[in-house]
Amino acid sequence: MRPTRRDDASTVLICGAGIAGTVLAYRLACAGLRPTVVERSAGLRQAGNAVDLRGPAVEVVADMGVLVELEARATQLGEFFRIDSSGKRVFTMAPEVIGGEIELLRTELNAVLFDAAQTGVEYRFGESIRSLHDRGDVVAVTFDSGRRGDFDLVIGADGLHSRTRALAFGPETEFVRHLGCYQAHFTTDNILGLHNAGLLFNRPGRSLGCYTVHQDRELVIGLFFESAQRVYDRADVAAQRHWINRTFDGMGWRAAELLEAMQVCDDFYFDAIAQVALASPYRGRVALVGDAAYGPSLLSGMGATLAIVGAAVLADELSCRSGDHRQAFARYEARIRDMTRLSQELARASLGWFIQPDGADGIPPDTQLAADRESDVLRDRTLAAVRAALGNRPSCARK
């Protein structure tokens, strides 16, 4: 796809330069619309876990011309094992539970997509919306910098804690459902000596996962724990690390060694594990895409796939229904409905075996196999819904 120019091109403000935002910007520019992307951070996100690209998402990135590069950057992760407190491998986890057709670090996926989405797109880093007013014919936006602008449409692609959603739909507490646990991620040297493998160590109410990246030179560490929802300062990284240290103190195996590495990492990431539930992903001339609209949580393994396919679906509808955003948004909502619902069911079904409940003592192999089978069925249904969403394209968007 190549950007084209249209005299009647709509101006679209996209809030967030993450996975969904860049895919949306690319496809809108290719259709001749005029996307502007604002990103609160000074640059692309530099922390997070690996993400999976499954089924139709691979088709979308191939259409962007970046499939070969993404495959070259893939983690190439082989087997993934549950281990006990001695480090003994006690259960081999099904590969499809862990990764999709392509698994790679979120930061690398975002960087490749961003590089591809340059022509016809204006980016403003270190900028965020302060207020918006849907006047019916345009959306009047005021930015944190004091700059003002009118846009035909505003799309929130700004994640779980979307400011766009808060401004246009209401406070986060109305839409974000806490799943009873928190997560932290960071990267460190491969101090465990793993080769093309991942490990998961469970204790009651806590899980520690790790896997190799960058040709086994580094490890991505994931820490997950049960907790009631708490108010905390998302900017206070020291307090978040302290919370992690308290929670995982005395866990056993080599957890203490990995916690020491956490103190000096430069890519620490912490957040709740939660889902976003909206009655509708649009209101007036404002719509949401990706995690801001239907984040299923990392437990589903579908977040990146949904972000990419959802952005492609929204771009299809906006490109083919110029001047009729109501119909475009309604069609977008209808096409993504099943895939978002099923992905959230998949995440909730995965929670019980991913973080064993406090008070439990180990996950029996038969319980693990049953959980894997349930996940397999839900994953297949979800992927079928994702394929249907992408395949149900308006005629003008078909090649």
mmCIF file of C-alpha atoms in Angstrom:
data_model
loop_
_atom_site.group_PDB
_atom_site.id
_atom_site.type_symbol
_atom_site.label_atom_id
_atom_site.label_comp_id
_atom_site.label_asym_id
_atom_site.label_seq_id
_atom_site.Cartn_x
_atom_site.Cartn_y
_atom_site.Cartn_z
ATOM 1 C CA MET A 1 0.000 0.000 0.000
ATOM 2 C CA ARG A 2 1.229 3.483 -0.876
ATOM 3 C CA PRO A 3 -0.085 6.802 0.444
ATOM 4 C CA THR A 4 -2.304 8.744 -1.937
ATOM 5 C CA ARG A 5 -3.587 12.294 -1.878
ATOM 6 C CA ARG A 6 -7.248 13.326 -1.778
ATOM 7 C CA ASP A 7 -8.569 16.846 -1.885
ATOM 8 C CA ASP A 8 -11.413 15.949 0.508
ATOM 9 C CA ALA A 9 -9.127 14.122 2.948
ATOM 10 C CA SER A 10 -10.381 14.021 6.506
ATOM 11 C CA THR A 11 -8.091 15.172 9.300
ATOM 12 C CA VAL A 12 -7.735 12.464 11.937
ATOM 13 C CA LEU A 13 -6.011 12.997 15.272
ATOM 14 C CA ILE A 14 -4.624 9.736 16.679
ATOM 15 C CA CYS A 15 -3.643 9.818 20.334
ATOM 16 C CA GLY A 16 -0.888 7.302 20.989
ATOM 17 C CA ALA A 17 2.073 6.130 18.887
ATOM 18 C CA GLY A 18 1.870 2.516 20.013
ATOM 19 C CA ILE A 19 1.025 -0.559 17.955
ATOM 20 C CA ALA A 20 -2.607 0.330 17.190
ATOM 21 C CA GLY A 21 -1.871 4.003 16.580
ATOM 22 C CA THR A 22 0.910 3.431 14.049
ATOM 23 C CA VAL A 23 -0.973 0.755 12.094
ATOM 24 C CA LEU A 24 -4.024 3.012 11.949
ATOM 25 C CA ALA A 25 -1.941 6.011 10.848
ATOM 26 C CA TYR A 26 -0.244 3.977 8.120
ATOM 27 C CA ARG A 27 -3.465 2.672 6.640
ATOM 28 C CA LEU A 28 -5.264 6.011 6.819
ATOM 29 C CA ALA A 29 -2.365 7.746 5.070
ATOM 30 C CA CYS A 30 -2.378 5.059 2.381
ATOM 31 C CA ALA A 31 -6.070 5.798 1.809
ATOM 32 C CA GLY A 32 -5.376 9.505 1.397
ATOM 33 C CA LEU A 33 -6.574 10.721 4.785
ATOM 34 C CA ARG A 34 -4.446 13.096 6.875
ATOM 35 C CA PRO A 35 -3.484 11.495 10.208
ATOM 36 C CA THR A 36 -1.687 13.386 12.965
ATOM 37 C CA VAL A 37 -0.305 11.257 15.812
ATOM 38 C CA VAL A 38 0.401 12.743 19.236
ATOM 39 C CA GLU A 39 2.357 10.796 21.828
ATOM 40 C CA ARG A 40 2.704 11.858 25.443
ATOM 41 C CA SER A 41 6.181 10.330 25.801
ATOM 42 C CA ALA A 42 9.268 11.914 24.304
ATOM 43 C CA GLY A 43 9.829 8.810 22.176
ATOM 44 C CA LEU A 44 8.571 5.297 21.558
ATOM 45 C CA ARG A 45 7.993 3.087 24.575
ATOM 46 C CA GLN A 46 11.172 1.351 25.768
ATOM 47 C CA ALA A 47 9.795 -1.266 28.166
ATOM 48 C CA GLY A 48 7.425 -4.199 28.217
ATOM 49 C CA ASN A 49 7.083 -7.891 27.542
ATOM 50 C CA ALA A 50 7.125 -9.937 24.356
ATOM 51 C CA VAL A 51 3.942 -9.976 22.288
ATOM 52 C CA ASP A 52 2.511 -12.487 19.847
ATOM 53 C CA LEU A 53 1.308 -11.942 16.298
ATOM 54 C CA ARG A 54 -1.292 -14.490 15.324
ATOM 55 C CA GLY A 55 -3.162 -15.278 12.129
ATOM 56 C CA PRO A 56 -4.682 -12.174 10.520
ATOM 57 C CA ALA A 57 -2.278 -9.802 12.295
ATOM 58 C CA VAL A 58 0.531 -11.365 10.282
ATOM 59 C CA GLU A 59 -1.400 -10.534 7.093
ATOM 60 C CA VAL A 60 -1.692 -6.886 8.126
ATOM 61 C CA VAL A 61 2.023 -6.436 8.874
ATOM 62 C CA ALA A 62 2.886 -8.243 5.646
ATOM 63 C CA ASP A 63 0.751 -5.688 3.802
ATOM 64 C CA MET A 64 2.887 -2.990 5.450
ATOM 65 C CA GLY A 65 6.012 -4.590 3.970
ATOM 66 C CA VAL A 66 7.638 -5.372 7.326
ATOM 67 C CA LEU A 67 7.042 -9.103 7.734
ATOM 68 C CA VAL A 68 10.599 -10.132 6.866
ATOM 69 C CA GLU A 69 12.073 -7.665 9.340
ATOM 70 C CA LEU A 70 9.703 -8.749 12.096
ATOM 71 C CA GLU A 71 10.567 -12.405 11.500
ATOM 72 C CA ALA A 72 14.254 -11.518 11.755
ATOM 73 C CA ARG A 73 13.644 -9.849 15.121
ATOM 74 C CA ALA A 74 11.523 -12.698 16.526
ATOM 75 C CA THR A 75 12.507 -14.180 19.878
ATOM 76 C CA GLN A 76 12.797 -17.654 18.285
ATOM 77 C CA LEU A 77 11.701 -19.044 21.616
ATOM 78 C CA GLY A 78 11.596 -22.841 21.690
ATOM 79 C CA GLU A 79 10.290 -24.749 24.668
ATOM 80 C CA PHE A 80 8.714 -23.270 27.781
ATOM 81 C CA PHE A 81 8.743 -25.162 31.077
ATOM 82 C CA ARG A 82 7.196 -24.976 34.495
ATOM 83 C CA ILE A 83 9.832 -25.536 37.158
ATOM 84 C CA ASP A 84 9.817 -26.337 40.875
ATOM 85 C CA SER A 85 11.782 -24.598 43.639
ATOM 86 C CA SER A 86 14.917 -26.583 42.766
ATOM 87 C CA GLY A 87 14.757 -25.499 39.124
ATOM 88 C CA LYS A 88 13.679 -28.942 37.917
ATOM 89 C CA ARG A 89 11.534 -28.855 34.813
ATOM 90 C CA VAL A 90 8.264 -30.508 35.789
ATOM 91 C CA PHE A 91 5.932 -29.659 32.906
ATOM 92 C CA THR A 92 6.371 -28.632 29.282
ATOM 93 C CA MET A 93 3.880 -25.950 28.304
ATOM 94 C CA ALA A 94 2.082 -26.085 24.969
ATOM 95 C CA PRO A 95 3.862 -23.778 22.484
ATOM 96 C CA GLU A 96 0.610 -22.225 21.255
ATOM 97 C CA VAL A 97 -0.136 -21.051 24.807
ATOM 98 C CA ILE A 98 3.094 -19.043 24.868
ATOM 99 C CA GLY A 99 3.620 -17.643 21.371
ATOM 100 C CA GLY A 100 1.942 -17.106 18.024
ATOM 101 C CA GLU A 101 3.320 -17.250 14.495
ATOM 102 C CA ILE A 102 5.728 -14.451 15.422
ATOM 103 C CA GLU A 103 6.774 -13.503 18.945
ATOM 104 C CA LEU A 104 8.937 -10.454 19.531
ATOM 105 C CA LEU A 105 9.495 -7.708 22.044
ATOM 106 C CA ARG A 106 6.778 -5.065 22.101
ATOM 107 C CA THR A 107 9.403 -2.346 21.744
ATOM 108 C CA GLU A 108 10.812 -3.903 18.578
ATOM 109 C CA LEU A 109 7.402 -4.463 17.013
ATOM 110 C CA ASN A 110 6.456 -0.856 17.730
ATOM 111 C CA ALA A 111 9.740 0.458 16.291
ATOM 112 C CA VAL A 112 9.379 -1.481 13.029
ATOM 113 C CA LEU A 113 5.748 -0.425 12.557
ATOM 114 C CA PHE A 114 6.648 3.193 13.327
ATOM 115 C CA ASP A 115 9.425 3.230 10.737
ATOM 116 C CA ALA A 116 6.971 1.944 8.131
ATOM 117 C CA ALA A 117 4.318 4.535 9.016
ATOM 118 C CA GLN A 118 6.142 7.748 8.135
ATOM 119 C CA THR A 119 4.945 8.894 4.728
ATOM 120 C CA GLY A 120 1.833 11.045 4.972
ATOM 121 C CA VAL A 121 1.779 11.000 8.790
ATOM 122 C CA GLU A 122 2.625 13.871 11.143
ATOM 123 C CA TYR A 123 4.020 12.860 14.548
ATOM 124 C CA ARG A 124 4.220 15.070 17.619
ATOM 125 C CA PHE A 125 6.100 13.503 20.516
ATOM 126 C CA GLY A 126 5.973 14.978 23.996
ATOM 127 C CA GLU A 127 2.420 16.137 23.295
ATOM 128 C CA SER A 128 -0.939 15.062 24.672
ATOM 129 C CA ILE A 129 -4.512 16.271 24.593
ATOM 130 C CA ARG A 130 -5.706 18.335 27.545
ATOM 131 C CA SER A 131 -9.316 18.737 26.463
ATOM 132 C CA LEU A 132 -11.589 18.007 23.546
ATOM 133 C CA HIS A 133 -14.973 19.337 22.533
ATOM 134 C CA ASP A 134 -17.060 17.529 19.933
ATOM 135 C CA ARG A 135 -18.930 20.361 18.242
ATOM 136 C CA GLY A 136 -20.796 18.068 15.870
ATOM 137 C CA ASP A 137 -18.971 19.121 12.704
ATOM 138 C CA VAL A 138 -15.406 18.916 14.114
ATOM 139 C CA VAL A 139 -13.644 18.085 17.358
ATOM 140 C CA ALA A 140 -11.895 21.069 18.937
ATOM 141 C CA VAL A 141 -8.764 19.918 20.764
ATOM 142 C CA THR A 142 -6.499 21.712 23.217
ATOM 143 C CA PHE A 143 -3.084 20.169 23.839
ATOM 144 C CA ASP A 144 -0.898 20.243 26.944
ATOM 145 C CA SER A 145 1.480 22.542 25.077
ATOM 146 C CA GLY A 146 -1.306 25.103 24.685
ATOM 147 C CA ARG A 147 -1.647 24.445 20.976
ATOM 148 C CA ARG A 148 -5.207 24.161 19.634
ATOM 149 C CA GLY A 149 -6.633 22.471 16.576
ATOM 150 C CA ASP A 150 -9.826 21.271 14.943
ATOM 151 C CA PHE A 151 -10.005 17.717 13.588
ATOM 152 C CA ASP A 152 -12.684 15.839 11.706
ATOM 153 C CA LEU A 153 -12.147 12.804 13.948
ATOM 154 C CA VAL A 154 -10.208 11.887 17.095
ATOM 155 C CA ILE A 155 -9.075 8.317 17.746
ATOM 156 C CA GLY A 156 -7.765 7.215 21.120
ATOM 157 C CA ALA A 157 -5.018 4.607 20.755
ATOM 158 C CA ASP A 158 -3.437 5.475 24.085
ATOM 159 C CA GLY A 159 -3.687 2.211 25.977
ATOM 160 C CA LEU A 160 -5.181 0.909 29.199
ATOM 161 C CA HIS A 161 -4.982 4.305 30.929
ATOM 162 C CA SER A 162 -6.315 6.239 27.927
ATOM 163 C CA ARG A 163 -6.665 9.963 28.451
ATOM 164 C CA THR A 164 -8.786 10.175 25.304
ATOM 165 C CA ARG A 165 -11.244 7.708 26.818
ATOM 166 C CA ALA A 166 -11.357 9.657 30.076
ATOM 167 C CA LEU A 167 -12.086 12.917 28.259
ATOM 168 C CA ALA A 168 -14.693 11.575 25.834
ATOM 169 C CA PHE A 169 -16.303 8.687 27.728
ATOM 170 C CA GLY A 170 -15.691 9.146 31.453
ATOM 171 C CA PRO A 171 -13.323 8.152 34.269
ATOM 172 C CA GLU A 172 -11.172 5.032 34.052
ATOM 173 C CA THR A 173 -12.962 3.415 36.987
ATOM 174 C CA GLU A 174 -16.084 3.008 34.831
ATOM 175 C CA PHE A 175 -14.373 0.962 32.128
ATOM 176 C CA VAL A 176 -11.252 -0.780 33.456
ATOM 177 C CA ARG A 177 -11.847 -4.090 35.233
ATOM 178 C CA HIS A 178 -9.088 -5.169 37.570
ATOM 179 C CA LEU A 179 -8.384 -8.916 37.288
ATOM 180 C CA GLY A 180 -6.965 -9.229 40.786
ATOM 181 C CA CYS A 181 -3.275 -9.150 39.958
ATOM 182 C CA TYR A 182 -0.339 -6.959 38.937
ATOM 183 C CA GLN A 183 2.643 -7.382 36.623
ATOM 184 C CA ALA A 184 6.209 -6.147 36.252
ATOM 185 C CA HIS A 185 8.684 -6.681 33.415
ATOM 186 C CA PHE A 186 12.341 -5.897 32.834
ATOM 187 C CA THR A 187 15.330 -7.116 30.834
ATOM 188 C CA THR A 188 18.655 -8.338 32.189
ATOM 189 C CA ASP A 189 21.686 -10.326 31.063
ATOM 190 C CA ASN A 190 21.164 -14.061 30.625
ATOM 191 C CA ILE A 191 22.435 -14.853 34.096
ATOM 192 C CA LEU A 192 20.546 -18.164 34.062
ATOM 193 C CA GLY A 193 22.380 -19.505 31.019
ATOM 194 C CA LEU A 194 19.165 -20.430 29.211
ATOM 195 C CA HIS A 195 19.278 -21.405 25.563
ATOM 196 C CA ASN A 196 16.251 -20.601 23.413
ATOM 197 C CA ALA A 197 13.895 -21.419 26.252
ATOM 198 C CA GLY A 198 11.551 -19.997 28.867
ATOM 199 C CA LEU A 199 10.739 -20.933 32.454
ATOM 200 C CA LEU A 200 7.753 -20.327 34.701
ATOM 201 C CA PHE A 201 8.028 -20.697 38.479
ATOM 202 C CA ASN A 202 4.792 -20.620 40.486
ATOM 203 C CA ARG A 203 4.235 -20.160 44.175
ATOM 204 C CA PRO A 204 0.868 -19.459 45.802
ATOM 205 C CA GLY A 205 -0.274 -16.042 44.614
ATOM 206 C CA ARG A 206 2.976 -15.363 42.728
ATOM 207 C CA SER A 207 4.547 -16.304 39.395
ATOM 208 C CA LEU A 208 7.973 -15.577 37.950
ATOM 209 C CA GLY A 209 8.550 -16.103 34.248
ATOM 210 C CA CYS A 210 11.619 -15.589 32.087
ATOM 211 C CA TYR A 211 12.650 -16.232 28.504
ATOM 212 C CA THR A 212 15.616 -15.571 26.263
ATOM 213 C CA VAL A 213 15.824 -12.822 23.624
ATOM 214 C CA HIS A 214 18.492 -11.378 21.326
ATOM 215 C CA GLN A 215 20.181 -14.681 20.515
ATOM 216 C CA ASP A 216 20.195 -15.766 24.172
ATOM 217 C CA ARG A 217 22.161 -12.715 25.301
ATOM 218 C CA GLU A 218 19.354 -11.362 27.479
ATOM 219 C CA LEU A 219 16.388 -12.454 29.541
ATOM 220 C CA VAL A 220 13.003 -10.820 29.817
ATOM 221 C CA ILE A 221 11.721 -11.271 33.364
ATOM 222 C CA GLY A 222 8.008 -11.193 34.165
ATOM 223 C CA LEU A 223 6.710 -10.981 37.732
ATOM 224 C CA PHE A 224 3.008 -11.518 38.439
ATOM 225 C CA PHE A 225 1.157 -11.529 41.744
ATOM 226 C CA GLU A 226 -2.303 -11.521 43.242
ATOM 227 C CA SER A 227 -3.456 -8.347 44.918
ATOM 228 C CA ALA A 228 -6.636 -6.448 45.500
ATOM 229 C CA GLN A 229 -6.775 -3.239 43.504
ATOM 230 C CA ARG A 230 -4.644 -0.529 45.088
ATOM 231 C CA VAL A 231 -4.090 3.150 44.474
ATOM 232 C CA TYR A 232 -0.434 3.794 43.675
ATOM 233 C CA ASP A 233 1.686 6.420 41.969
ATOM 234 C CA ARG A 234 2.339 5.193 38.425
ATOM 235 C CA ALA A 235 5.316 7.569 38.169
ATOM 236 C CA ASP A 236 7.010 6.312 41.357
ATOM 237 C CA VAL A 237 9.190 3.492 40.030
ATOM 238 C CA ALA A 238 11.113 3.167 43.307
ATOM 239 C CA ALA A 239 7.888 2.459 45.198
ATOM 240 C CA GLN A 240 6.825 -0.095 42.574
ATOM 241 C CA ARG A 241 10.161 -1.906 42.873
ATOM 242 C CA HIS A 242 9.791 -1.903 46.644
ATOM 243 C CA TRP A 243 6.325 -3.428 46.295
ATOM 244 C CA ILE A 244 7.758 -6.176 44.055
ATOM 245 C CA ASN A 245 10.638 -6.849 46.469
ATOM 246 C CA ARG A 246 8.250 -7.278 49.401
ATOM 247 C CA THR A 247 5.915 -9.506 47.450
ATOM 248 C CA PHE A 248 8.563 -11.863 46.049
ATOM 249 C CA ASP A 249 10.843 -11.950 49.079
ATOM 250 C CA GLY A 250 11.585 -15.553 50.039
ATOM 251 C CA MET A 251 9.991 -17.025 46.920
ATOM 252 C CA GLY A 252 12.880 -19.420 46.383
ATOM 253 C CA TRP A 253 14.731 -20.789 43.365
ATOM 254 C CA ARG A 254 16.798 -17.865 41.927
ATOM 255 C CA ALA A 255 14.184 -15.186 42.507
ATOM 256 C CA ALA A 256 16.451 -13.179 44.847
ATOM 257 C CA GLU A 257 19.162 -13.005 42.170
ATOM 258 C CA LEU A 258 16.687 -11.767 39.589
ATOM 259 C CA LEU A 259 15.253 -9.196 41.985
ATOM 260 C CA GLU A 260 18.763 -7.792 42.406
ATOM 261 C CA ALA A 261 18.993 -7.412 38.630
ATOM 262 C CA MET A 262 15.668 -5.552 38.707
ATOM 263 C CA GLN A 263 17.215 -2.800 40.846
ATOM 264 C CA VAL A 264 19.618 -1.720 38.099
ATOM 265 C CA CYS A 265 17.589 -2.352 34.932
ATOM 266 C CA ASP A 266 16.704 0.632 32.744
ATOM 267 C CA ASP A 267 13.442 -0.693 31.279
ATOM 268 C CA PHE A 268 11.316 -1.524 34.329
ATOM 269 C CA TYR A 269 7.580 -1.646 33.600
ATOM 270 C CA PHE A 270 4.776 -2.066 36.153
ATOM 271 C CA ASP A 271 0.996 -2.045 35.845
ATOM 272 C CA ALA A 272 -2.219 -3.758 36.829
ATOM 273 C CA ILE A 273 -3.497 -6.735 34.877
ATOM 274 C CA ALA A 274 -6.877 -5.500 33.750
ATOM 275 C CA GLN A 275 -9.408 -5.472 30.939
ATOM 276 C CA VAL A 276 -11.293 -2.642 29.275
ATOM 277 C CA ALA A 277 -15.041 -3.015 28.817
ATOM 278 C CA LEU A 278 -17.039 -0.429 26.861
ATOM 279 C CA ALA A 279 -20.631 -0.601 25.715
ATOM 280 C CA SER A 280 -19.443 0.989 22.466
ATOM 281 C CA PRO A 281 -15.950 2.012 21.251
ATOM 282 C CA TYR A 282 -17.131 5.344 19.859
ATOM 283 C CA ARG A 283 -19.055 8.439 20.854
ATOM 284 C CA GLY A 284 -19.809 11.163 18.345
ATOM 285 C CA ARG A 285 -16.648 11.935 16.387
ATOM 286 C CA VAL A 286 -14.357 10.186 18.893
ATOM 287 C CA ALA A 287 -13.483 6.484 18.758
ATOM 288 C CA LEU A 288 -11.074 4.166 20.569
ATOM 289 C CA VAL A 289 -8.883 1.351 19.248
ATOM 290 C CA GLY A 290 -6.566 -1.259 20.767
ATOM 291 C CA ASP A 291 -6.155 -1.528 24.530
ATOM 292 C CA ALA A 292 -7.929 1.801 25.059
ATOM 293 C CA ALA A 293 -11.121 0.240 23.687
ATOM 294 C CA TYR A 294 -10.972 -3.494 24.394
ATOM 295 C CA GLY A 295 -7.691 -4.401 26.105
ATOM 296 C CA PRO A 296 -7.947 -8.110 26.993
ATOM 297 C CA SER A 297 -4.775 -8.145 29.180
ATOM 298 C CA LEU A 298 -1.552 -10.025 28.464
ATOM 299 C CA LEU A 299 -3.130 -13.217 29.836
ATOM 300 C CA SER A 300 -4.952 -13.671 26.532
ATOM 301 C CA GLY A 301 -1.823 -13.571 24.370
ATOM 302 C CA MET A 302 -4.020 -11.671 21.888
ATOM 303 C CA GLY A 303 -3.456 -8.009 22.756
ATOM 304 C CA ALA A 304 -1.099 -7.126 19.906
ATOM 305 C CA THR A 305 -3.120 -9.135 17.399
ATOM 306 C CA LEU A 306 -6.324 -7.348 18.396
ATOM 307 C CA ALA A 307 -4.597 -3.950 18.287
ATOM 308 C CA ILE A 308 -3.316 -4.543 14.756
ATOM 309 C CA VAL A 309 -6.478 -6.072 13.342
ATOM 310 C CA GLY A 310 -8.734 -3.573 15.125
ATOM 311 C CA ALA A 311 -6.708 -0.695 13.661
ATOM 312 C CA ALA A 312 -6.930 -2.235 10.187
ATOM 313 C CA VAL A 313 -10.707 -2.668 10.508
ATOM 314 C CA LEU A 314 -11.201 0.919 11.675
ATOM 315 C CA ALA A 315 -9.006 2.234 8.859
ATOM 316 C CA ASP A 316 -10.985 0.201 6.312
ATOM 317 C CA GLU A 317 -14.257 1.679 7.425
ATOM 318 C CA LEU A 318 -13.037 5.273 7.671
ATOM 319 C CA SER A 319 -11.342 5.041 4.278
ATOM 320 C CA CYS A 320 -14.412 3.685 2.522
ATOM 321 C CA ARG A 321 -17.023 5.883 4.191
ATOM 322 C CA SER A 322 -15.488 9.329 3.900
ATOM 323 C CA GLY A 323 -17.795 11.935 5.361
ATOM 324 C CA ASP A 324 -19.974 9.364 7.158
ATOM 325 C CA HIS A 325 -18.157 8.631 10.390
ATOM 326 C CA ARG A 326 -21.315 7.353 12.068
ATOM 327 C CA GLN A 327 -21.654 4.491 9.622
ATOM 328 C CA ALA A 328 -17.900 3.842 9.671
ATOM 329 C CA PHE A 329 -17.781 3.663 13.472
ATOM 330 C CA ALA A 330 -20.899 1.485 13.645
ATOM 331 C CA ARG A 331 -19.439 -0.969 11.138
ATOM 332 C CA TYR A 332 -16.138 -0.981 13.050
ATOM 333 C CA GLU A 333 -17.957 -1.842 16.272
ATOM 334 C CA ALA A 334 -19.924 -4.655 14.623
ATOM 335 C CA ARG A 335 -16.862 -6.209 12.997
ATOM 336 C CA ILE A 336 -14.720 -6.329 16.163
ATOM 337 C CA ARG A 337 -17.453 -7.341 18.635
ATOM 338 C CA ASP A 338 -16.904 -11.113 18.677
ATOM 339 C CA MET A 339 -13.112 -11.038 18.617
ATOM 340 C CA THR A 340 -12.919 -8.661 21.567
ATOM 341 C CA ARG A 341 -15.458 -10.585 23.655
ATOM 342 C CA LEU A 342 -13.765 -13.938 23.087
ATOM 343 C CA SER A 343 -10.259 -12.619 23.736
ATOM 344 C CA GLN A 344 -11.383 -11.362 27.128
ATOM 345 C CA GLU A 345 -12.954 -14.726 27.920
ATOM 346 C CA LEU A 346 -9.638 -16.365 26.968
ATOM 347 C CA ALA A 347 -7.736 -14.133 29.376
ATOM 348 C CA ARG A 348 -10.057 -14.844 32.280
ATOM 349 C CA ALA A 349 -9.887 -18.585 31.617
ATOM 350 C CA SER A 350 -6.081 -18.426 31.689
ATOM 351 C CA LEU A 351 -5.789 -16.574 34.990
ATOM 352 C CA GLY A 352 -6.319 -19.523 37.333
ATOM 353 C CA TRP A 353 -3.443 -21.618 36.040
ATOM 354 C CA PHE A 354 -1.121 -18.725 35.221
ATOM 355 C CA ILE A 355 -1.138 -17.415 38.792
ATOM 356 C CA GLN A 356 -2.190 -20.204 41.136
ATOM 357 C CA PRO A 357 -4.467 -18.946 43.917
ATOM 358 C CA ASP A 358 -2.991 -18.056 47.276
ATOM 359 C CA GLY A 359 -3.271 -21.146 49.472
ATOM 360 C CA ALA A 360 -2.859 -23.582 46.572
ATOM 361 C CA ASP A 361 0.163 -25.879 46.515
ATOM 362 C CA GLY A 362 1.240 -26.675 43.013
ATOM 363 C CA ILE A 363 -0.725 -27.224 39.814
ATOM 364 C CA PRO A 364 -1.320 -30.942 39.153
ATOM 365 C CA PRO A 365 -0.411 -32.057 35.607
ATOM 366 C CA ASP A 366 -3.996 -33.140 34.867
ATOM 367 C CA THR A 367 -5.254 -29.695 35.906
ATOM 368 C CA GLN A 368 -2.614 -28.090 33.684
ATOM 369 C CA LEU A 369 -3.606 -30.249 30.708
ATOM 370 C CA ALA A 370 -7.291 -29.441 31.207
ATOM 371 C CA ALA A 371 -6.484 -25.718 31.370
ATOM 372 C CA ASP A 372 -4.415 -25.996 28.197
ATOM 373 C CA ARG A 373 -7.282 -27.721 26.392
ATOM 374 C CA GLU A 374 -9.748 -25.045 27.487
ATOM 375 C CA SER A 375 -7.349 -22.346 26.330
ATOM 376 C CA ASP A 376 -6.837 -24.121 23.004
ATOM 377 C CA VAL A 377 -10.585 -24.161 22.315
ATOM 378 C CA LEU A 378 -11.065 -20.510 23.271
ATOM 379 C CA ARG A 379 -7.983 -19.450 21.316
ATOM 380 C CA ASP A 380 -9.235 -21.190 18.173
ATOM 381 C CA ARG A 381 -12.640 -19.520 18.539
ATOM 382 C CA THR A 382 -11.007 -16.140 19.112
ATOM 383 C CA LEU A 383 -8.770 -16.472 16.061
ATOM 384 C CA ALA A 384 -11.758 -17.462 13.949
ATOM 385 C CA ALA A 385 -13.496 -14.277 15.097
ATOM 386 C CA VAL A 386 -10.390 -12.213 14.317
ATOM 387 C CA ARG A 387 -10.246 -13.699 10.808
ATOM 388 C CA ALA A 388 -13.921 -12.906 10.309
ATOM 389 C CA ALA A 389 -13.407 -9.315 11.470
ATOM 390 C CA LEU A 390 -10.554 -8.701 9.042
ATOM 391 C CA GLY A 391 -12.194 -10.607 6.201
ATOM 392 C CA ASN A 392 -15.486 -8.707 6.375
ATOM 393 C CA ARG A 393 -13.994 -5.733 4.546
ATOM 394 C CA PRO A 394 -15.991 -3.176 2.563
ATOM 395 C CA SER A 395 -15.573 -3.664 -1.184
ATOM 396 C CA CYS A 396 -13.518 -0.501 -1.644
ATOM 397 C CA ALA A 397 -10.877 -1.811 0.793
ATOM 398 C CA ARG A 398 -10.372 -5.135 -0.944
ATOM 399 C CA LYS A 399 -7.431 -5.652 -3.230
#
